[in-house]
Tab-separated table of C-alpha atoms in Angstrom:
chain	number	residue	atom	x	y	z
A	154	UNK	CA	116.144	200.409	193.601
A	155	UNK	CA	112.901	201.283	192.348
A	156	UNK	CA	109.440	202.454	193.772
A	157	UNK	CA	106.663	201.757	191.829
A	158	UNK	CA	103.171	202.563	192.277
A	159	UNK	CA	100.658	201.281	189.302
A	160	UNK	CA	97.339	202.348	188.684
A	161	UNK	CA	95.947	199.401	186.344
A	162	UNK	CA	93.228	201.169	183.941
A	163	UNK	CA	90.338	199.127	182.810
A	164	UNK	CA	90.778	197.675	179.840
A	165	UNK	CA	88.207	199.564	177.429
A	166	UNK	CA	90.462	202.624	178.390
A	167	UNK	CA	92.075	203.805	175.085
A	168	UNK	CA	95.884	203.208	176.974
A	169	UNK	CA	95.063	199.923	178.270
A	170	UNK	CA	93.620	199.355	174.764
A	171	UNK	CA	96.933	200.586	172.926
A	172	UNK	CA	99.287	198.754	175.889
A	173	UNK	CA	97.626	195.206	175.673
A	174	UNK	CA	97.205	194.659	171.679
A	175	UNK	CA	99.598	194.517	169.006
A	176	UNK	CA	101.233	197.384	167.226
A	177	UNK	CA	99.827	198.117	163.443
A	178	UNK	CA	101.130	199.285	160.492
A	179	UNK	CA	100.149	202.606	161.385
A	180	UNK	CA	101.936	203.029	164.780
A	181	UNK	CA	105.472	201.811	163.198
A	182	UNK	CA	104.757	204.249	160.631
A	183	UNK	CA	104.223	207.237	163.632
A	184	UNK	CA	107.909	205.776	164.843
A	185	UNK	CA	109.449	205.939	161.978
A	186	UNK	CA	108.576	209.609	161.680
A	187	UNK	CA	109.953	210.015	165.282
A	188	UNK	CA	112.977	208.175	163.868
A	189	UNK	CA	113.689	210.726	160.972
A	190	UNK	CA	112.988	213.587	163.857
A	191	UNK	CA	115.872	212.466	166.250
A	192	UNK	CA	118.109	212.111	162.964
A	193	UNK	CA	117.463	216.097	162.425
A	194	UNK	CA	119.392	216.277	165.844
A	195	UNK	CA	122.680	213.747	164.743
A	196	UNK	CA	122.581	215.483	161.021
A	197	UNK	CA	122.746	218.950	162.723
A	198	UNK	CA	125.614	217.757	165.244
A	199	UNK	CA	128.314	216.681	162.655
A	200	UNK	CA	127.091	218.511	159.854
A	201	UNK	CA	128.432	221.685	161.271
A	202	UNK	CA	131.828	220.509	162.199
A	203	UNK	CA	132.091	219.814	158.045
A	204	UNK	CA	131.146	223.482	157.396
A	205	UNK	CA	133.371	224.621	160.060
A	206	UNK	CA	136.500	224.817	157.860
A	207	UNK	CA	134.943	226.652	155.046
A	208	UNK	CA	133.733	229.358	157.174
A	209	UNK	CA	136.811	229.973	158.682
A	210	UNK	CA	138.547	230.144	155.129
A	211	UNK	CA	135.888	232.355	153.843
A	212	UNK	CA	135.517	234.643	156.977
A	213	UNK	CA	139.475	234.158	158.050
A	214	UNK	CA	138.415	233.619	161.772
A	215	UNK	CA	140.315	231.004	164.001
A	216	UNK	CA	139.153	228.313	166.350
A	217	UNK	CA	138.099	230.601	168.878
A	218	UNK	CA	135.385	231.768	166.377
A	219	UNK	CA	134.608	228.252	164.965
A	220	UNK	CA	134.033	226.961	168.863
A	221	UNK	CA	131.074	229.359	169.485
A	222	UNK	CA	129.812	228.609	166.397
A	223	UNK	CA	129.357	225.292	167.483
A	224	UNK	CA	128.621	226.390	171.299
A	225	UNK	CA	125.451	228.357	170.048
A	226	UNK	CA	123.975	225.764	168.850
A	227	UNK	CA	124.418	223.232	171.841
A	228	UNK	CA	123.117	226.181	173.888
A	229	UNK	CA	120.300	227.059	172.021
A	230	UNK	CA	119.568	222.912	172.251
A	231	UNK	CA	119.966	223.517	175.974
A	232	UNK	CA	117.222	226.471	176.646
A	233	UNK	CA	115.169	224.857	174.255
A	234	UNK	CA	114.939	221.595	176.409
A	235	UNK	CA	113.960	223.486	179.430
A	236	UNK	CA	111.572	226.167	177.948
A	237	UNK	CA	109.969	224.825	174.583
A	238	UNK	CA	110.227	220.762	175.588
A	239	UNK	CA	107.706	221.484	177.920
A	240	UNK	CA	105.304	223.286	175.759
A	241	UNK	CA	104.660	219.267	174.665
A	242	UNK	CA	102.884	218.538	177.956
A	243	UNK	CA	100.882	221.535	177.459
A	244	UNK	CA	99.736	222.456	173.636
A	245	UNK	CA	100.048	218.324	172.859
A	246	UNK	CA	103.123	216.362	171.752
A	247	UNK	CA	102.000	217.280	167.466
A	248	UNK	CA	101.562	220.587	167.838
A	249	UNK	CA	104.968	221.368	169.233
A	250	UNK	CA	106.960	219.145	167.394
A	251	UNK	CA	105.402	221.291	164.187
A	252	UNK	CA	106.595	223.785	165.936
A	253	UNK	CA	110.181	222.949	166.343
A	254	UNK	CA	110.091	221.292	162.867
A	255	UNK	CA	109.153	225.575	161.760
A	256	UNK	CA	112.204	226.906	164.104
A	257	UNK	CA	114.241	224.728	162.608
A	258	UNK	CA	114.070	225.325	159.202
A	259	UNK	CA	113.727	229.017	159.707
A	260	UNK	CA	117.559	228.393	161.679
A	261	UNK	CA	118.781	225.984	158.843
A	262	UNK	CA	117.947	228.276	155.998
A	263	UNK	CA	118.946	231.491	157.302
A	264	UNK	CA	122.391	230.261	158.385
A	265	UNK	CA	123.495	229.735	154.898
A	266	UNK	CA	123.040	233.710	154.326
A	267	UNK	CA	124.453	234.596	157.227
A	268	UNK	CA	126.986	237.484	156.736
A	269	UNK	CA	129.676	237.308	159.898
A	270	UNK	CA	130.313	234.688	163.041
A	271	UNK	CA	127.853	236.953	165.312
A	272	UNK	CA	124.259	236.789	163.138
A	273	UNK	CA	125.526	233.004	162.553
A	274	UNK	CA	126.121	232.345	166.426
A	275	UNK	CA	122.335	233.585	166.567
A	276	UNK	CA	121.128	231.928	164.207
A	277	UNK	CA	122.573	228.252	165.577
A	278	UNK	CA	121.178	229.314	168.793
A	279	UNK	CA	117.512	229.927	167.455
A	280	UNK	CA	117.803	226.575	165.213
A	281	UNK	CA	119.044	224.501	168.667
A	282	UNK	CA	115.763	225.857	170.099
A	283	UNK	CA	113.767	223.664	168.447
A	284	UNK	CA	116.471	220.929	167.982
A	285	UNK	CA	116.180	220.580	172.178
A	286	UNK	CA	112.570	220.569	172.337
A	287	UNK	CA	111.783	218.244	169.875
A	288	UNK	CA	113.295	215.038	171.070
A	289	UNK	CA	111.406	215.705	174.551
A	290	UNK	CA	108.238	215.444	172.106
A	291	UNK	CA	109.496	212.850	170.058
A	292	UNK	CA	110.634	210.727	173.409
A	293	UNK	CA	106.939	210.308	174.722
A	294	UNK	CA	105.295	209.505	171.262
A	295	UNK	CA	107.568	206.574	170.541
A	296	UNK	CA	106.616	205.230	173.959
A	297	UNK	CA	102.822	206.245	173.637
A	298	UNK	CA	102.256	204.985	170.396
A	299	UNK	CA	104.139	201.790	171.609
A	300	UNK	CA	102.441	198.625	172.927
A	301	UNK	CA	103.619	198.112	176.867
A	302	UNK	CA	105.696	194.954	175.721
A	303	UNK	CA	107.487	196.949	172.314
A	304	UNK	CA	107.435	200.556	174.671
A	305	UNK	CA	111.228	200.238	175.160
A	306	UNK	CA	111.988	199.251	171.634
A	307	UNK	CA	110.376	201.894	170.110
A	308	UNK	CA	112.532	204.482	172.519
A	309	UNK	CA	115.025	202.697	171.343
A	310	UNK	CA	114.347	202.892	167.602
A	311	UNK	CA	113.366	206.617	167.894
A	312	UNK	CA	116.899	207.361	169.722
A	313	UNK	CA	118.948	205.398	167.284
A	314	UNK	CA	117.847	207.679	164.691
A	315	UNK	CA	121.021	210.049	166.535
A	316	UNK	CA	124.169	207.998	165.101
A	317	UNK	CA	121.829	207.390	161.483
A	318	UNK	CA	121.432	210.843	160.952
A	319	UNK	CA	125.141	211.125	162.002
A	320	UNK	CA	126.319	208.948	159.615
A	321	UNK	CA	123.911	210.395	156.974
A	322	UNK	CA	124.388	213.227	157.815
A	323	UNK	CA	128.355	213.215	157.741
A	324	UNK	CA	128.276	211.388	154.354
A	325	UNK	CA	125.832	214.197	152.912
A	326	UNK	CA	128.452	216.994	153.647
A	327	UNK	CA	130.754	215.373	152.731
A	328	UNK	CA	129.500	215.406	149.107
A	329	UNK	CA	128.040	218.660	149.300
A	330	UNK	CA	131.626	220.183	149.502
A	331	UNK	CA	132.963	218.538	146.468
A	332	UNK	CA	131.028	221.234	144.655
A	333	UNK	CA	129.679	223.497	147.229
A	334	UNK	CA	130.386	225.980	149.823
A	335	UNK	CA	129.607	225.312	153.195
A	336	UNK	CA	126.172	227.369	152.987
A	337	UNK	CA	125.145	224.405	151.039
A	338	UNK	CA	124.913	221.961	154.103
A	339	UNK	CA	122.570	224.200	156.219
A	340	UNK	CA	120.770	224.749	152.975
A	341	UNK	CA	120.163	220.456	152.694
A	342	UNK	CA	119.315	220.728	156.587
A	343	UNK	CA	116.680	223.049	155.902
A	344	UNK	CA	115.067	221.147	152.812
A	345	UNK	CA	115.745	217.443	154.707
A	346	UNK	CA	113.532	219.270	157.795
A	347	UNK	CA	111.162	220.817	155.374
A	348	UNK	CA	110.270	217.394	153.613
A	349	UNK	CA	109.701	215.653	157.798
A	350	UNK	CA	106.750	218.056	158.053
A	351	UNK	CA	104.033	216.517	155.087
A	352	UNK	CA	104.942	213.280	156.964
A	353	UNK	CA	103.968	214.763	160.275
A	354	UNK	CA	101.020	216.142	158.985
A	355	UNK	CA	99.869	213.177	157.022
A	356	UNK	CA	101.095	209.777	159.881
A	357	UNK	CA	101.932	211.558	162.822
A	358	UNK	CA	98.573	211.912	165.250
A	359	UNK	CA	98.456	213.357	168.149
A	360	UNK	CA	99.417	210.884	171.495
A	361	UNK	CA	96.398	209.249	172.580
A	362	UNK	CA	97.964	209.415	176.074
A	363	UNK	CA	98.147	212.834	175.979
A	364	UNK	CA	94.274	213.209	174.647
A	365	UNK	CA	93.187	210.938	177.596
A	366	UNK	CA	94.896	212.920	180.299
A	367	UNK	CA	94.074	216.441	178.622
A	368	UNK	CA	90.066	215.203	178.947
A	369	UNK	CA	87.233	217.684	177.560
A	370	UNK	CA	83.863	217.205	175.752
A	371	UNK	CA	85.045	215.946	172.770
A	372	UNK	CA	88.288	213.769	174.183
A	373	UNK	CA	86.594	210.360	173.752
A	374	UNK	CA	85.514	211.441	169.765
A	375	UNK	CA	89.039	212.650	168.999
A	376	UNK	CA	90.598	209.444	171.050
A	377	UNK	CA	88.629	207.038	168.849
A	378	UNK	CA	88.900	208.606	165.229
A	379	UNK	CA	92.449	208.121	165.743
A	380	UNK	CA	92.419	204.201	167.457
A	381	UNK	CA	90.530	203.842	164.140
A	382	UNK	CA	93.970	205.210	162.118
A	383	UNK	CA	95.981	202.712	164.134
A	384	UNK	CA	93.436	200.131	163.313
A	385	UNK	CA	92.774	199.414	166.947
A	386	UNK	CA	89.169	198.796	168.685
A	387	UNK	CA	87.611	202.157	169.896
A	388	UNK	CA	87.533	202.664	173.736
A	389	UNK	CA	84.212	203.419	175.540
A	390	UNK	CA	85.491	205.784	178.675
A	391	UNK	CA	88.231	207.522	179.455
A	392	UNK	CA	89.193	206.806	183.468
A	393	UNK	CA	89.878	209.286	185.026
A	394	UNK	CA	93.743	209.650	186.688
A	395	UNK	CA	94.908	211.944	189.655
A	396	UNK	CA	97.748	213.163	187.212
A	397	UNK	CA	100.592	215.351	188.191
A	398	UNK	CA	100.712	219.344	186.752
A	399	UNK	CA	102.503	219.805	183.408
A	400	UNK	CA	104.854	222.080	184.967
A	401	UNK	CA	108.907	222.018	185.416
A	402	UNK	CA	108.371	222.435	189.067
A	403	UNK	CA	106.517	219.391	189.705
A	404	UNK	CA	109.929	217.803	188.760
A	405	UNK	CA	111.339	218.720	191.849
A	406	UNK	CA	108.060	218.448	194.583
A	407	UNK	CA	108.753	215.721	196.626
A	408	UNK	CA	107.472	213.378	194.959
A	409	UNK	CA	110.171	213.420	192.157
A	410	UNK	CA	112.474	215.436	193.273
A	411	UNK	CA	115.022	212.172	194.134
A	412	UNK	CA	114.012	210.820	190.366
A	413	UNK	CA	114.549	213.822	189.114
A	414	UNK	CA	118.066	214.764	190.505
A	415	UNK	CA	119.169	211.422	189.907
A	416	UNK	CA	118.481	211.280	186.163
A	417	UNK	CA	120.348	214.364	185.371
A	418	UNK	CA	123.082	213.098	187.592
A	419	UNK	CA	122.858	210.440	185.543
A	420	UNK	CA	122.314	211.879	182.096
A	421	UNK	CA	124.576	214.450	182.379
A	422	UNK	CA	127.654	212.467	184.310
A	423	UNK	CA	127.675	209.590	180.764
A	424	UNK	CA	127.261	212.723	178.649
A	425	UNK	CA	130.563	213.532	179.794
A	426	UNK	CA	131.891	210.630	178.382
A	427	UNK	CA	129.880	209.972	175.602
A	428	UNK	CA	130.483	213.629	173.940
A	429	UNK	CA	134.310	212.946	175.191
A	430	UNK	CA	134.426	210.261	172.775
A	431	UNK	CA	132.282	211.524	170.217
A	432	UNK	CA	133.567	215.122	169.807
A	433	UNK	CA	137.607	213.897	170.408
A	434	UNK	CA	137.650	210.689	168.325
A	435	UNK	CA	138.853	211.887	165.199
A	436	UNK	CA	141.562	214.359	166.391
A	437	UNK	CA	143.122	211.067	168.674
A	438	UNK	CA	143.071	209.254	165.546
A	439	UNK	CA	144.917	211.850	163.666
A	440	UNK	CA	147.288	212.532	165.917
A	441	UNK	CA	148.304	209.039	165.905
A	442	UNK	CA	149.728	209.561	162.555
A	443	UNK	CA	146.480	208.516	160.751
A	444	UNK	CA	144.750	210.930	157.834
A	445	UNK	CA	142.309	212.750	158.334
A	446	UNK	CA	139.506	210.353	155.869
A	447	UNK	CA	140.560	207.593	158.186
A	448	UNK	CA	139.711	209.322	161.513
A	449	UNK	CA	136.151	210.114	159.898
A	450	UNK	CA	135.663	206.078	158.989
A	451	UNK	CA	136.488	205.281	162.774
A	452	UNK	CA	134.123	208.105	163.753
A	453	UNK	CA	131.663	206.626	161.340
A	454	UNK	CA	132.324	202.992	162.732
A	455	UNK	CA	131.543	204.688	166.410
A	456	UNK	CA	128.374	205.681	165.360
A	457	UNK	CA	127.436	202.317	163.330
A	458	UNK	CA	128.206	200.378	166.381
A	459	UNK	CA	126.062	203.118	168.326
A	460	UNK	CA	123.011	202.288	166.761
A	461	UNK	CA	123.200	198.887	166.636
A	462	UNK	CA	123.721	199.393	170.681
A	463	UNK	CA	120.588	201.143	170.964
A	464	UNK	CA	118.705	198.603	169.182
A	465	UNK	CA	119.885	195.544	170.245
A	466	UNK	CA	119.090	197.328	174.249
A	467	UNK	CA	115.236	197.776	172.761
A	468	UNK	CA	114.859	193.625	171.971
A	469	UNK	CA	116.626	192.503	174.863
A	470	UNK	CA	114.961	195.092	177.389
A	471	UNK	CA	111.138	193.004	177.434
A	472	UNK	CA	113.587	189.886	178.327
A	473	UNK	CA	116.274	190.921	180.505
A	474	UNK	CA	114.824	194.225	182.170
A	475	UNK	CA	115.784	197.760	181.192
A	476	UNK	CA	117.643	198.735	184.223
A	477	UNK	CA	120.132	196.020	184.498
A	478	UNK	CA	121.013	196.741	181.004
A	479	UNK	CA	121.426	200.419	181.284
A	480	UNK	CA	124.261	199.319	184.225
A	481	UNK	CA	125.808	196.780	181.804
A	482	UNK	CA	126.054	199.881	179.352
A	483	UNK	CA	127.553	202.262	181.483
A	484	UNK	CA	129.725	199.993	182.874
A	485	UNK	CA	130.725	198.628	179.861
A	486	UNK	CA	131.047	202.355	178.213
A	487	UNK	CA	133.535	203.188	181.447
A	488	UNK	CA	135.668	200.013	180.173
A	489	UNK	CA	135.447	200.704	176.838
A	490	UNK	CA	136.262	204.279	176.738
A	491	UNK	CA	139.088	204.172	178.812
A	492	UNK	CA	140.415	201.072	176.717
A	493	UNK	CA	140.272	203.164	173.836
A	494	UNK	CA	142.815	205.391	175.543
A	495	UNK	CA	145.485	202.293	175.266
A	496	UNK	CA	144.130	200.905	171.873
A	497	UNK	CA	147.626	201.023	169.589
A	498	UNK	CA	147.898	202.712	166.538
A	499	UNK	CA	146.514	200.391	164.304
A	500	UNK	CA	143.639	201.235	161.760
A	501	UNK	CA	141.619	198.030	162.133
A	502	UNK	CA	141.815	197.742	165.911
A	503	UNK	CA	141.027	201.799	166.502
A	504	UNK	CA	137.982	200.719	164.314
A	505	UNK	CA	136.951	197.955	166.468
A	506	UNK	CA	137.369	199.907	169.675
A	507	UNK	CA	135.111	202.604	168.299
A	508	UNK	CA	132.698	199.950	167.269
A	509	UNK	CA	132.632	198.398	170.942
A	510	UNK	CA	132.414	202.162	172.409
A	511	UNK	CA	129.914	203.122	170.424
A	512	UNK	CA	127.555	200.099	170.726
A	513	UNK	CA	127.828	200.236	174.824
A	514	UNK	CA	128.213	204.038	175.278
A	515	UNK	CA	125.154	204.826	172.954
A	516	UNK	CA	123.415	201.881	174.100
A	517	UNK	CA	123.627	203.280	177.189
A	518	UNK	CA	122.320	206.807	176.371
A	519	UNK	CA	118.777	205.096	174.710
A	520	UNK	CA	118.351	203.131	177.581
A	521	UNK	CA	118.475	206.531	179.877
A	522	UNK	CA	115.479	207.712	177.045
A	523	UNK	CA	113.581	204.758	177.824
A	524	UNK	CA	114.542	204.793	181.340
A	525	UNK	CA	113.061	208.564	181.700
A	526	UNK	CA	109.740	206.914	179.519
A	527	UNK	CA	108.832	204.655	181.527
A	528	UNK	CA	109.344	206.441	184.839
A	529	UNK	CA	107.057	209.717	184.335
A	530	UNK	CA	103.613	210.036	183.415
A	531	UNK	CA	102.153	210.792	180.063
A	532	UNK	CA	101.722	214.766	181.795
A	533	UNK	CA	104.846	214.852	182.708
A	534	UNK	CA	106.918	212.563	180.115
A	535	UNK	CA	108.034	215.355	177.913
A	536	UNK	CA	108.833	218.070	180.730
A	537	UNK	CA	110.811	215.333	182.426
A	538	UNK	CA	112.661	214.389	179.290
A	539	UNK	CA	113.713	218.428	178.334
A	540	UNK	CA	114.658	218.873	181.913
A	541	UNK	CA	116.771	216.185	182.020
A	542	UNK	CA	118.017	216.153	178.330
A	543	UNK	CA	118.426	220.600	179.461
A	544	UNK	CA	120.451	219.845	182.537
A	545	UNK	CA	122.301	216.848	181.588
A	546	UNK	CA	123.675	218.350	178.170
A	547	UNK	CA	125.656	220.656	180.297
A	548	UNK	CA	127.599	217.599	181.393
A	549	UNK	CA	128.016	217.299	177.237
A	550	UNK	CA	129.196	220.332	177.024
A	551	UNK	CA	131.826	219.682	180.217
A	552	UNK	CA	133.418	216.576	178.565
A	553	UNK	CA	134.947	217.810	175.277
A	554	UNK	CA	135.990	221.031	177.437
A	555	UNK	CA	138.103	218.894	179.845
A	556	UNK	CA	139.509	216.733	177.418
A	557	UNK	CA	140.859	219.540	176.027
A	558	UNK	CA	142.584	220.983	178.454
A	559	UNK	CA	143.769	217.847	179.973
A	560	UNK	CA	145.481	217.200	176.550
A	561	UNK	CA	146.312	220.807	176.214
A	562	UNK	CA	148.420	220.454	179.706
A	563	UNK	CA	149.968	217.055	178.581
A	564	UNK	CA	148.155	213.991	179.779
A	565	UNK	CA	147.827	212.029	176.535
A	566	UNK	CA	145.727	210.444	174.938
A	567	UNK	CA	145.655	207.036	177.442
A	568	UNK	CA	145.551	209.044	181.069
A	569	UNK	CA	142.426	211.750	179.321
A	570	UNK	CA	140.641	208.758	178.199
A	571	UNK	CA	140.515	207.083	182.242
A	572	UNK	CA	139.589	210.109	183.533
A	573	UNK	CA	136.813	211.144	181.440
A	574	UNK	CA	135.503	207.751	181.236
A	575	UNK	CA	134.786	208.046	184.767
A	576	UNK	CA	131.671	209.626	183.946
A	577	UNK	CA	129.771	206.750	182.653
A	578	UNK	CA	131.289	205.212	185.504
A	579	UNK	CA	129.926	207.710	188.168
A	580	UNK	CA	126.291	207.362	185.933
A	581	UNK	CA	126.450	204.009	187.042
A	582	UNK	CA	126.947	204.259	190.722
A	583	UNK	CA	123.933	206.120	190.323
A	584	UNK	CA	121.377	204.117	189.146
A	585	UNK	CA	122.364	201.218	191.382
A	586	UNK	CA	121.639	203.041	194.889
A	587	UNK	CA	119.158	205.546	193.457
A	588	UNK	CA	115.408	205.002	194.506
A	589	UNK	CA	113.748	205.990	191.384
A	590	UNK	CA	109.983	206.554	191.273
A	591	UNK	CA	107.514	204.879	188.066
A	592	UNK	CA	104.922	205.962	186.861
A	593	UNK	CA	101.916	205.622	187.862
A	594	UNK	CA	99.521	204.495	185.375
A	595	UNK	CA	99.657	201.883	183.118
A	596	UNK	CA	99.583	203.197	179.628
């Protein structure tokens, strides 16, 4: 269930202004940015698992080694959620996301000069500082730039930008290697980050939501130059809102504290799963006797029908409501992933499986974003979303873990698959008997 309590601001506010009319040109454009952003953060993810070999060639160091390679970085994505995601609430959503963009090239472009495992475990670590911060920026400007009836669409849009810059990202490596070394792909990171930031600059303003609850002499001037960007009217007050402190404890006064807990129950429980299937996909396929190029297309095909989930939960969310979706997806991820488990070793059928579990699992995930949207306020939207996106990855990090020792002790491929799948399954559960608190003004 939910609770909601709305404030309803009149309408020459500059939120009620940007929540009753139609979107422009100009706020698509500030989505599309937000897009490219959350791509960073699916390029980054699978890009390093195609450098991974040619390190360990070049520096002779096993798995062990490889796995905190790839560690640092989720744990540098982790801290930065909780510490720098904040910093949004605070400084204002543009200036922090410039921020992150400068961390991670910094990360990117050092890591290709890196000279042993422990400078690059560092190194991953400071670039997953500002990977983790910026999609808790990047989560409240695709809802604040958003219209109230497109809001969960654009979440949706911004978060399918994940699997994209997966796919992209994979395919870029890929080539890279043909007739690089592996220092090449952090090298492309750093230039692919590095071209986001005249783009920022030049389309990306700063949220109007933010401006309004920030106040100050010159709040209403600032506020109106930029409705006159967007190509919207220009407001004439700013009301004024009894708005919760930008701070991480806030999250847990009483007032949240239920919301709170539950969404990084719920985050972190389908994280479980969805990095299960994600991270484990192409070594199932392989071990059914398939090459490895094959298990890549079917981890390709998971991530195709992953955005297409995402999206397809934006346009039917005004329609059908958000929440009952989010249930169908996690429901429908439990089903799917543990089918997957029994799917028989056939090329085109693995391929459709991954299509179906990508498409609810992922679907699933952006309705969570859109979900944690639409249930804080603007001074709280991005320190809710890097608490919960901090918290919950740990559940990411929990999933591939157990799936490898359940396989390592013998359970196959079928028995690991029910198991983990549980988690979406648990997610579920959640949001059915959780009493979740919305926002309170209508921006």
């Amino acid at each position: 269930m939910a609770s909601t309590q709305t404030i309803a601001l009149p309408a020459d506010d500059p939120r009620a202004i940007l929540a009753a009319r139609p979107m422009g040109p100009p706020q698509c454009l500030a989505i599309a940015i937000c897009f490219l952003l959350s791509a960073l953060d699916g390029f980054d993810i699978l890009a390093v698992t195609f450098a991974a070999p040619g390190i360990a060639r070049q520096w002779d160091v096993g798995p062990g080694a490889i796995g905190l390679v790839v560690s640092a970085g989720l744990a540098g994505m982790v801290v930065g959620s909780l510490t720098l995601g904040q910093l949004a609430d605070r400084i204002g959503r543009r200036p922090q996301v410039l921020l992150c963009l400068a961390i991670m090239i910094v990360g990117m472009f050092a890591s290709a000069f890196a000279p042993n495992v422990v400078l690059l475990c560092l190194l991953r670590a400071f670039t997953g500082l500002g990977l983790g911060a910026v999609l808790a920026s990047i989560n409240a400007l695709s809802a604040e730039f958003a219209n109230r009836r497109r809001r969960d669409l654009a979440v949706s849009i911004m978060a399918a930008g994940y699997p994209v810059g997966g796919i992209v990202g994979g395919w870029a490596a890929a080539q890279l290697l043909k007739h690089h070394g592996w220092e090449s792909i952090f090298l492309f990171g750093a230039a692919a980050t590095a071209a986001i930031v005249p783009l920022v600059l030049l389309f990306l303003p700063e949220s109007i939501g933010w401006l309004a609850t920030r106040g100050g002499p010159d709040a209403l001037a600032r506020i109106n130059a930029i409705l006159g960007r967007l190509g919207q009217p220009h407001a004439a007050r700013i009301a004024t809102i009894d708005a919760p402190k930008a701070a991480m404890a806030t999250l847990f006064t009483h007032r949240y504290r239920v919301t709170t807990i539950a969404l990084i129950a719920m985050y972190g429980l389908h994280m479980m799963t969805f990095y299960y299937a994600l991270g484990w996909t192409p070594s199932l396929v392989v071990a059914l006797g398939f090459d490895p190029s094959q298990a890549t297309i079917v981890s390709v095909v998971m991530n195709m029908g992953g955005a297409t989930g995402g999206l397809v939960l934006g346009l039917l969310s005004p329609r059908l409501g958000l929440r009952p979706l989010v249930i169908i997806g996690l429901v429908g991820a439990t089903i799917a992933v543990a089918a997957f488990g029994a799917v028989p070793a056939d090329i085109i059928l693995l391929q459709a499986a991954a299509f179906l579990l990508g498409f609810l699992s992922n679907g699933a995930v952006v309705g969570l974003y859109a979900l944690i949207a639409n249930i804080y306020p603007t001074t709280l939207r991005a320190t809710g979303t890097g608490a919960v996106i901090g918290f919950g990855r740990c559940g990411a990090a929990l999933g591939p873990f157990m799936a490898g020792q359940l396989l390592a002790f013998g359970a196959g491929r079928g028995v690991t698959s029910l198991l983990l799948a549980l988690g979406s399954g648990l997610a579920a559960l959640v949001l059915i008997t959780a009493r979740l608190q919305v926002a309170d003004e209508e921006d």
